[in-house]
Amino acid sequence: MHQVEILDGGRAIGLSLEGVGRLRFHAIWLRDNAWDAATRAPGNGQRLITIADIPSEIRISAAGVEGNTLSLTFAPEGKTIAYDVGWLQAHSYDAERPRTTGWTAPELELWDAGLAAVPSASFTAVSSDRGELKRWLYGVRRFGFGKLNGGPVENGALLKVAALFGYIRETNYGKWFEVRTEVNPSNLAYTGLGLQAHTDNPYRDPVPTLQILYCLENSAKGGENMVVDGFKAATRLRAENPRGFELLSKHCARFEYAGSDGICLRARRPMIELAPDGELIAIRFNNRSAAAVTDVPFDEMEDYYAAYRRLGEIIDDPAMEVSFKLSPGECFIVDNTRVLHARKGYSGAGSRWLQGCYADKDGLLSTLAAMEMPRQEAAA
Ligand code: FE2
């Protein structure tokens, strides 16, 4: 039997759940999270009230629990609202939070060169089988990258990959861009040189959160792709040098791209981005577009650079990289807020032609989350 008690003159309740323990909730929080038809639209679940509609002196005047339904009466409204105990348990906030700065979300798994296998799937399977698509998207969310094999070898095929879960993000580089050797390249990505592992376009705000690179030809020698888990690299830096981690997360770097006529993209963001509660939420690392850092105090600049250098060394450490060579019809997707990608140098013999595009991670996560909702699965 669950039990409820009114605390602090009605400003909170203590809900004792069998086998769980006591969870406290505030009156203001409970009122704001009511699910009655006058508070939430029954169809889409959107909240119909604003914070101003809740009296600031709100109190719980009566409380009772029967089975899995908690019933609360609020004063001065005199309104009685029913709550599902399971929902309250799932949304409880009455917990200790012993977290290290730089913690990562539980659905993520950090990796290095020891990663057992590249998260992969067949293009045909993910296109026709929702279960297979869900499995692949789950891997992309968990590891921050994934590979698809056996796709069509045709111009623009990468758009079909983005369409599996969402939408491309068009930029000044177009809906998609070509990655192949060019004479007089305007961007180093288009030459045969190797590129240090990087995140793309840190000079945009917001950055593109996903990148897809799709192979159409790859007979050149070399040119393997590699990926590095930026969250793993930042976590390693934090373990070795907490002060360096702090410097790269508390000060903004600057990034800029002005390599084409009419384009001048600039952003001011840290290389290691944390949420206000210390969650590691993004990495920006790109030597080609790093601009002059001007937001670090004089007394901290040398230490900042030492931390930047060390982060680069960790990223370049072969123990961090997972590499693979793409064949025509194969592609990979990276979470560009987390996983860095790189290309090893390739020779002029043969050809290498990739197409790349950007897309948004919120669309991918939405598609996956919708597939994970039990009622949607039942309806599918
Ligand atoms: Fe890139």
GROMACS .gro file of C-alpha atoms and ligand atoms in nm:
model
  381
    1MET     CA    1   0.000   0.000   0.000
    2HIS     CA    2   0.133   0.343  -0.095
    3GLN     CA    3   0.094   0.625   0.156
    4VAL     CA    4   0.091   1.002   0.132
    5GLU     CA    5   0.148   1.272   0.394
    6ILE     CA    6   0.117   1.648   0.370
    7LEU     CA    7   0.440   1.830   0.460
    8ASP     CA    8   0.534   2.185   0.551
    9GLY     CA    9   0.182   2.319   0.584
   10GLY     CA   10   0.082   2.192   0.240
   11ARG     CA   11   0.382   2.319   0.047
   12ALA     CA   12   0.491   1.961  -0.024
   13ILE     CA   13   0.390   1.597   0.011
   14GLY     CA   14   0.581   1.283   0.099
   15LEU     CA   15   0.471   0.989  -0.112
   16SER     CA   16   0.582   0.656   0.034
   17LEU     CA   17   0.588   0.393  -0.238
   18GLU     CA   18   0.597   0.027  -0.156
   19GLY     CA   19   0.941  -0.114  -0.231
   20VAL     CA   20   1.076   0.227  -0.334
   21GLY     CA   21   1.074   0.457  -0.032
   22ARG     CA   22   0.958   0.811   0.025
   23LEU     CA   23   0.963   1.066  -0.256
   24ARG     CA   24   0.887   1.432  -0.185
   25PHE     CA   25   0.715   1.663  -0.433
   26HIS     CA   26   0.634   2.033  -0.400
   27ALA     CA   27   0.281   2.169  -0.437
   28ILE     CA   28   0.391   2.414  -0.707
   29TRP     CA   29   0.560   2.136  -0.906
   30LEU     CA   30   0.261   1.905  -0.873
   31ARG     CA   31   0.017   2.173  -0.980
   32ASP     CA   32   0.230   2.265  -1.280
   33ASN     CA   33   0.251   1.898  -1.378
   34ALA     CA   34  -0.117   1.817  -1.350
   35TRP     CA   35  -0.258   1.614  -1.638
   36ASP     CA   36  -0.626   1.712  -1.607
   37ALA     CA   37  -0.795   1.833  -1.926
   38ALA     CA   38  -0.795   2.196  -1.811
   39THR     CA   39  -0.417   2.193  -1.759
   40ARG     CA   40  -0.303   1.977  -2.050
   41ALA     CA   41  -0.461   1.945  -2.391
   42PRO     CA   42  -0.593   1.589  -2.411
   43GLY     CA   43  -0.487   1.543  -2.774
   44ASN     CA   44  -0.127   1.661  -2.788
   45GLY     CA   45  -0.042   1.691  -2.419
   46GLN     CA   46   0.056   2.057  -2.447
   47ARG     CA   47   0.022   2.267  -2.134
   48LEU     CA   48  -0.273   2.505  -2.144
   49ILE     CA   49  -0.176   2.717  -1.844
   50THR     CA   50   0.116   2.950  -1.780
   51ILE     CA   51   0.310   2.977  -1.455
   52ALA     CA   52   0.114   3.295  -1.380
   53ASP     CA   53  -0.208   3.094  -1.372
   54ILE     CA   54  -0.088   2.908  -1.062
   55PRO     CA   55  -0.142   3.104  -0.740
   56SER     CA   56   0.194   3.179  -0.575
   57GLU     CA   57   0.047   3.078  -0.238
   58ILE     CA   58  -0.058   2.736  -0.371
   59ARG     CA   59  -0.090   2.464  -0.104
   60ILE     CA   60  -0.212   2.106  -0.085
   61SER     CA   61  -0.514   2.095   0.143
   62ALA     CA   62  -0.603   1.727   0.111
   63ALA     CA   63  -0.422   1.418  -0.015
   64GLY     CA   64  -0.513   1.054  -0.054
   65VAL     CA   65  -0.383   0.754  -0.243
   66GLU     CA   66  -0.583   0.459  -0.368
   67GLY     CA   67  -0.415   0.188  -0.567
   68ASN     CA   68  -0.193   0.367  -0.816
   69THR     CA   69  -0.386   0.694  -0.810
   70LEU     CA   70  -0.283   0.987  -0.596
   71SER     CA   71  -0.552   1.244  -0.540
   72LEU     CA   72  -0.460   1.599  -0.433
   73THR     CA   73  -0.672   1.902  -0.358
   74PHE     CA   74  -0.509   2.240  -0.408
   75ALA     CA   75  -0.588   2.560  -0.217
   76PRO     CA   76  -0.687   2.828  -0.282
   77GLU     CA   77  -0.817   2.690  -0.617
   78GLY     CA   78  -1.017   2.415  -0.448
   79LYS     CA   79  -0.925   2.195  -0.742
   80THR     CA   80  -0.877   1.819  -0.701
   81ILE     CA   81  -0.642   1.646  -0.942
   82ALA     CA   82  -0.557   1.279  -0.988
   83TYR     CA   83  -0.200   1.164  -1.055
   84ASP     CA   84  -0.063   0.836  -1.175
   85VAL     CA   85   0.182   0.710  -0.914
   86GLY     CA   86   0.399   0.542  -1.180
   87TRP     CA   87   0.435   0.874  -1.364
   88LEU     CA   88   0.537   1.049  -1.044
   89GLN     CA   89   0.793   0.782  -0.966
   90ALA     CA   90   0.938   0.807  -1.317
   91HIS     CA   91   0.963   1.187  -1.285
   92SER     CA   92   1.082   1.206  -0.924
   93TYR     CA   93   1.346   1.469  -0.848
   94ASP     CA   94   1.397   1.388  -0.480
   95ALA     CA   95   1.736   1.220  -0.518
   96GLU     CA   96   2.100   1.274  -0.438
   97ARG     CA   97   2.308   1.379  -0.736
   98PRO     CA   98   2.667   1.279  -0.669
   99ARG     CA   99   2.800   1.370  -1.010
  100THR     CA  100   3.147   1.446  -1.135
  101THR     CA  101   3.187   1.749  -1.358
  102GLY     CA  102   3.191   1.614  -1.712
  103TRP     CA  103   2.944   1.330  -1.645
  104THR     CA  104   2.777   1.185  -1.951
  105ALA     CA  105   2.419   1.075  -2.009
  106PRO     CA  106   2.350   0.711  -1.916
  107GLU     CA  107   2.238   0.625  -2.269
  108LEU     CA  108   2.588   0.699  -2.401
  109GLU     CA  109   2.876   0.452  -2.401
  110LEU     CA  110   3.222   0.602  -2.438
  111TRP     CA  111   3.476   0.411  -2.643
  112ASP     CA  112   3.830   0.407  -2.777
  113ALA     CA  113   4.029   0.180  -3.012
  114GLY     CA  114   3.908  -0.114  -2.806
  115LEU     CA  115   3.553  -0.076  -2.936
  116ALA     CA  116   3.445  -0.430  -3.023
  117ALA     CA  117   3.272  -0.348  -3.351
  118VAL     CA  118   3.172  -0.047  -3.559
  119PRO     CA  119   2.794  -0.003  -3.514
  120SER     CA  120   2.679  -0.107  -3.862
  121ALA     CA  121   2.374  -0.207  -4.057
  122SER     CA  122   2.269  -0.278  -4.411
  123PHE     CA  123   2.115   0.010  -4.604
  124THR     CA  124   1.853  -0.223  -4.749
  125ALA     CA  125   1.762  -0.359  -4.405
  126VAL     CA  126   1.724  -0.021  -4.233
  127SER     CA  127   1.520   0.105  -4.530
  128SER     CA  128   1.267  -0.178  -4.512
  129ASP     CA  129   1.270  -0.304  -4.154
  130ARG     CA  130   1.176  -0.068  -3.870
  131GLY     CA  131   1.328  -0.298  -3.611
  132GLU     CA  132   1.660  -0.287  -3.792
  133LEU     CA  133   1.638   0.092  -3.827
  134LYS     CA  134   1.568   0.122  -3.456
  135ARG     CA  135   1.868  -0.098  -3.373
  136TRP     CA  136   2.095   0.112  -3.595
  137LEU     CA  137   1.969   0.447  -3.460
  138TYR     CA  138   2.012   0.314  -3.108
  139GLY     CA  139   2.377   0.244  -3.189
  140VAL     CA  140   2.424   0.593  -3.335
  141ARG     CA  141   2.283   0.749  -3.019
  142ARG     CA  142   2.489   0.523  -2.794
  143PHE     CA  143   2.826   0.541  -2.970
  144GLY     CA  144   2.788   0.872  -3.158
  145PHE     CA  145   2.851   0.716  -3.497
  146GLY     CA  146   2.737   0.434  -3.722
  147LYS     CA  147   2.806   0.287  -4.064
  148LEU     CA  148   2.572   0.170  -4.337
  149ASN     CA  149   2.671  -0.084  -4.600
  150GLY     CA  150   2.533  -0.179  -4.938
  151GLY     CA  151   2.362   0.146  -5.035
  152PRO     CA  152   2.306   0.269  -5.390
  153VAL     CA  153   2.608   0.407  -5.575
  154GLU     CA  154   2.444   0.714  -5.719
  155ASN     CA  155   2.473   1.090  -5.698
  156GLY     CA  156   2.284   1.224  -5.395
  157ALA     CA  157   2.228   0.882  -5.235
  158LEU     CA  158   2.320   1.034  -4.898
  159LEU     CA  159   1.987   1.217  -4.893
  160LYS     CA  160   1.819   0.876  -4.862
  161VAL     CA  161   2.021   0.813  -4.546
  162ALA     CA  162   1.909   1.142  -4.387
  163ALA     CA  163   1.550   1.065  -4.488
  164LEU     CA  164   1.561   0.746  -4.279
  165PHE     CA  165   1.535   0.955  -3.962
  166GLY     CA  166   1.492   1.323  -4.039
  167TYR     CA  167   1.604   1.610  -4.254
  168ILE     CA  168   1.924   1.749  -4.394
  169ARG     CA  169   2.050   2.089  -4.292
  170GLU     CA  170   2.136   2.300  -4.592
  171THR     CA  171   2.432   2.536  -4.556
  172ASN     CA  172   2.642   2.764  -4.773
  173TYR     CA  173   2.807   2.443  -4.897
  174GLY     CA  174   2.470   2.341  -5.042
  175LYS     CA  175   2.229   2.058  -4.962
  176TRP     CA  176   2.532   1.838  -4.986
  177PHE     CA  177   2.894   1.885  -5.082
  178GLU     CA  178   3.154   1.696  -5.281
  179VAL     CA  179   3.468   1.567  -5.110
  180ARG     CA  180   3.719   1.491  -5.386
  181THR     CA  181   4.050   1.619  -5.509
  182GLU     CA  182   4.028   1.957  -5.668
  183VAL     CA  183   4.284   2.188  -5.822
  184ASN     CA  184   4.316   2.512  -5.621
  185PRO     CA  185   4.104   2.387  -5.335
  186SER     CA  186   3.929   2.648  -5.125
  187ASN     CA  187   3.907   2.410  -4.832
  188LEU     CA  188   4.165   2.153  -4.719
  189ALA     CA  189   3.893   1.888  -4.699
  190TYR     CA  190   3.905   1.874  -5.078
  191THR     CA  191   4.274   1.787  -5.115
  192GLY     CA  192   4.455   1.455  -5.074
  193LEU     CA  193   4.616   1.559  -4.748
  194GLY     CA  194   4.537   1.377  -4.428
  195LEU     CA  195   4.324   1.572  -4.186
  196GLN     CA  196   4.355   1.574  -3.810
  197ALA     CA  197   4.049   1.444  -3.632
  198HIS     CA  198   3.803   1.727  -3.595
  199THR     CA  199   3.441   1.820  -3.553
  200ASP     CA  200   3.291   1.994  -3.853
  201ASN     CA  201   3.195   2.357  -3.880
  202PRO     CA  202   3.250   2.474  -3.520
  203TYR     CA  203   3.221   2.824  -3.668
  204ARG     CA  204   2.844   2.775  -3.701
  205ASP     CA  205   2.606   2.850  -3.418
  206PRO     CA  206   2.443   2.610  -3.376
  207VAL     CA  207   2.686   2.361  -3.524
  208PRO     CA  208   2.547   2.093  -3.754
  209THR     CA  209   2.478   1.814  -3.509
  210LEU     CA  210   2.509   1.524  -3.754
  211GLN     CA  211   2.725   1.466  -4.056
  212ILE     CA  212   2.685   1.194  -4.317
  213LEU     CA  213   2.977   1.103  -4.544
  214TYR     CA  214   2.881   0.878  -4.832
  215CYS     CA  215   3.131   0.700  -5.057
  216LEU     CA  216   3.079   0.682  -5.432
  217GLU     CA  217   3.436   0.593  -5.541
  218ASN     CA  218   3.737   0.485  -5.341
  219SER     CA  219   4.012   0.324  -5.544
  220ALA     CA  220   4.283   0.564  -5.420
  221LYS     CA  221   4.554   0.425  -5.196
  222GLY     CA  222   4.491   0.522  -4.834
  223GLY     CA  223   4.211   0.758  -4.749
  224GLU     CA  224   4.073   0.554  -4.461
  225ASN     CA  225   3.827   0.731  -4.236
  226MET     CA  226   3.876   0.732  -3.865
  227VAL     CA  227   3.667   0.844  -3.575
  228VAL     CA  228   3.754   0.943  -3.219
  229ASP     CA  229   3.512   0.971  -2.928
  230GLY     CA  230   3.555   1.332  -2.817
  231PHE     CA  231   3.373   1.262  -2.490
  232LYS     CA  232   3.621   0.985  -2.414
  233ALA     CA  233   3.909   1.220  -2.498
  234ALA     CA  234   3.770   1.495  -2.272
  235THR     CA  235   3.716   1.242  -1.993
  236ARG     CA  236   4.079   1.130  -2.028
  237LEU     CA  237   4.195   1.491  -2.010
  238ARG     CA  238   3.986   1.546  -1.698
  239ALA     CA  239   4.140   1.240  -1.529
  240GLU     CA  240   4.495   1.350  -1.615
  241ASN     CA  241   4.459   1.721  -1.573
  242PRO     CA  242   4.140   1.848  -1.407
  243ARG     CA  243   4.263   2.206  -1.429
  244GLY     CA  244   4.316   2.176  -1.806
  245PHE     CA  245   3.967   2.029  -1.845
  246GLU     CA  246   3.827   2.320  -1.646
  247LEU     CA  247   4.010   2.579  -1.857
  248LEU     CA  248   3.883   2.434  -2.186
  249SER     CA  249   3.529   2.416  -2.053
  250LYS     CA  250   3.500   2.748  -1.876
  251HIS     CA  251   3.654   2.969  -2.145
  252CYS     CA  252   3.521   3.020  -2.495
  253ALA     CA  253   3.734   2.948  -2.797
  254ARG     CA  254   3.659   3.123  -3.123
  255PHE     CA  255   3.607   2.970  -3.463
  256GLU     CA  256   3.582   3.133  -3.800
  257TYR     CA  257   3.544   3.047  -4.167
  258ALA     CA  258   3.573   3.317  -4.429
  259GLY     CA  259   3.721   3.112  -4.713
  260SER     CA  260   3.465   3.199  -4.980
  261ASP     CA  261   3.327   3.525  -5.112
  262GLY     CA  262   3.031   3.651  -4.914
  263ILE     CA  263   3.085   3.408  -4.623
  264CYS     CA  264   3.206   3.505  -4.277
  265LEU     CA  265   3.092   3.255  -4.017
  266ARG     CA  266   3.198   3.308  -3.658
  267ALA     CA  267   3.119   3.139  -3.329
  268ARG     CA  268   3.235   3.183  -2.971
  269ARG     CA  269   3.199   2.861  -2.778
  270PRO     CA  270   3.417   2.642  -2.552
  271MET     CA  271   3.607   2.342  -2.690
  272ILE     CA  272   3.454   2.133  -2.411
  273GLU     CA  273   3.096   2.238  -2.345
  274LEU     CA  274   2.921   2.152  -2.020
  275ALA     CA  275   2.561   2.198  -1.917
  276PRO     CA  276   2.511   2.412  -1.604
  277ASP     CA  277   2.503   2.093  -1.394
  278GLY     CA  278   2.834   1.970  -1.536
  279GLU     CA  279   2.704   1.730  -1.802
  280LEU     CA  280   2.943   1.697  -2.094
  281ILE     CA  281   2.733   1.804  -2.391
  282ALA     CA  282   2.964   1.899  -2.678
  283ILE     CA  283   3.316   1.901  -2.814
  284ARG     CA  284   3.444   2.148  -3.069
  285PHE     CA  285   3.788   2.074  -3.207
  286ASN     CA  286   3.911   2.190  -3.545
  287ASN     CA  287   4.259   2.329  -3.605
  288ARG     CA  288   4.168   2.464  -3.949
  289SER     CA  289   3.894   2.694  -3.831
  290ALA     CA  290   4.019   2.784  -3.482
  291ALA     CA  291   4.043   3.163  -3.465
  292ALA     CA  292   4.243   3.376  -3.222
  293VAL     CA  293   4.141   3.298  -2.865
  294THR     CA  294   4.075   3.627  -2.691
  295ASP     CA  295   3.849   3.525  -2.403
  296VAL     CA  296   4.111   3.365  -2.178
  297PRO     CA  297   4.270   3.593  -1.918
  298PHE     CA  298   4.642   3.666  -1.969
  299ASP     CA  299   4.737   3.475  -1.654
  300GLU     CA  300   4.562   3.160  -1.775
  301MET     CA  301   4.654   3.162  -2.145
  302GLU     CA  302   4.966   2.944  -2.122
  303ASP     CA  303   4.783   2.683  -1.916
  304TYR     CA  304   4.491   2.702  -2.158
  305TYR     CA  305   4.726   2.630  -2.449
  306ALA     CA  306   4.889   2.343  -2.256
  307ALA     CA  307   4.543   2.191  -2.205
  308TYR     CA  308   4.456   2.245  -2.573
  309ARG     CA  309   4.784   2.078  -2.675
  310ARG     CA  310   4.718   1.783  -2.443
  311LEU     CA  311   4.363   1.738  -2.568
  312GLY     CA  312   4.505   1.731  -2.922
  313GLU     CA  313   4.763   1.468  -2.821
  314ILE     CA  314   4.491   1.252  -2.669
  315ILE     CA  315   4.281   1.287  -2.983
  316ASP     CA  316   4.582   1.191  -3.200
  317ASP     CA  317   4.666   0.890  -2.983
  318PRO     CA  318   4.613   0.574  -3.194
  319ALA     CA  319   4.468   0.411  -2.882
  320MET     CA  320   4.167   0.641  -2.927
  321GLU     CA  321   4.087   0.581  -3.295
  322VAL     CA  322   3.857   0.346  -3.475
  323SER     CA  323   3.923   0.338  -3.850
  324PHE     CA  324   3.763   0.185  -4.153
  325LYS     CA  325   3.775   0.229  -4.527
  326LEU     CA  326   3.452   0.303  -4.707
  327SER     CA  327   3.365   0.119  -5.026
  328PRO     CA  328   3.129   0.265  -5.287
  329GLY     CA  329   2.773   0.254  -5.149
  330GLU     CA  330   2.892   0.272  -4.789
  331CYS     CA  331   2.858   0.568  -4.559
  332PHE     CA  332   2.896   0.670  -4.200
  333ILE     CA  333   2.718   0.916  -3.980
  334VAL     CA  334   2.873   1.099  -3.684
  335ASP     CA  335   2.728   1.293  -3.396
  336ASN     CA  336   2.921   1.610  -3.472
  337THR     CA  337   2.879   1.738  -3.117
  338ARG     CA  338   3.069   1.438  -2.981
  339VAL     CA  339   3.263   1.226  -3.230
  340LEU     CA  340   3.556   1.366  -3.425
  341HIS     CA  341   3.630   1.234  -3.771
  342ALA     CA  342   3.949   1.229  -3.972
  343ARG     CA  343   4.084   1.112  -4.300
  344LYS     CA  344   4.420   0.957  -4.357
  345GLY     CA  345   4.616   1.093  -4.653
  346TYR     CA  346   4.561   0.936  -4.992
  347SER     CA  347   4.760   0.934  -5.312
  348GLY     CA  348   4.654   1.067  -5.648
  349ALA     CA  349   4.644   0.719  -5.800
  350GLY     CA  350   4.286   0.602  -5.841
  351SER     CA  351   3.999   0.817  -5.731
  352ARG     CA  352   3.819   0.905  -5.412
  353TRP     CA  353   3.479   1.063  -5.424
  354LEU     CA  354   3.263   1.113  -5.120
  355GLN     CA  355   2.956   1.325  -5.073
  356GLY     CA  356   2.877   1.480  -4.740
  357CYS     CA  357   2.580   1.651  -4.583
  358TYR     CA  358   2.462   1.774  -4.247
  359ALA     CA  359   2.148   1.681  -4.060
  360ASP     CA  360   2.002   1.745  -3.718
  361LYS     CA  361   2.039   1.511  -3.425
  362ASP     CA  362   1.711   1.614  -3.265
  363GLY     CA  363   1.532   1.458  -3.563
  364LEU     CA  364   1.726   1.134  -3.526
  365LEU     CA  365   1.666   1.120  -3.151
  366SER     CA  366   1.298   1.198  -3.202
  367THR     CA  367   1.257   0.918  -3.455
  368LEU     CA  368   1.431   0.675  -3.221
  369ALA     CA  369   1.241   0.789  -2.910
  370ALA     CA  370   0.907   0.757  -3.093
  371MET     CA  371   1.001   0.402  -3.194
  372GLU     CA  372   1.091   0.328  -2.833
  373MET     CA  373   0.754   0.443  -2.694
  374PRO     CA  374   0.557   0.129  -2.604
  375ARG     CA  375   0.224   0.254  -2.738
  376GLN     CA  376   0.376   0.348  -3.072
  377GLU     CA  377   0.539   0.008  -3.102
  378ALA     CA  378   0.204  -0.154  -3.031
  379ALA     CA  379   0.046   0.055  -3.305
  380ALA     CA  380   0.323  -0.016  -3.557
  381FE2     FE  381   3.518   1.711  -4.169
   0.00000   0.00000   0.00000
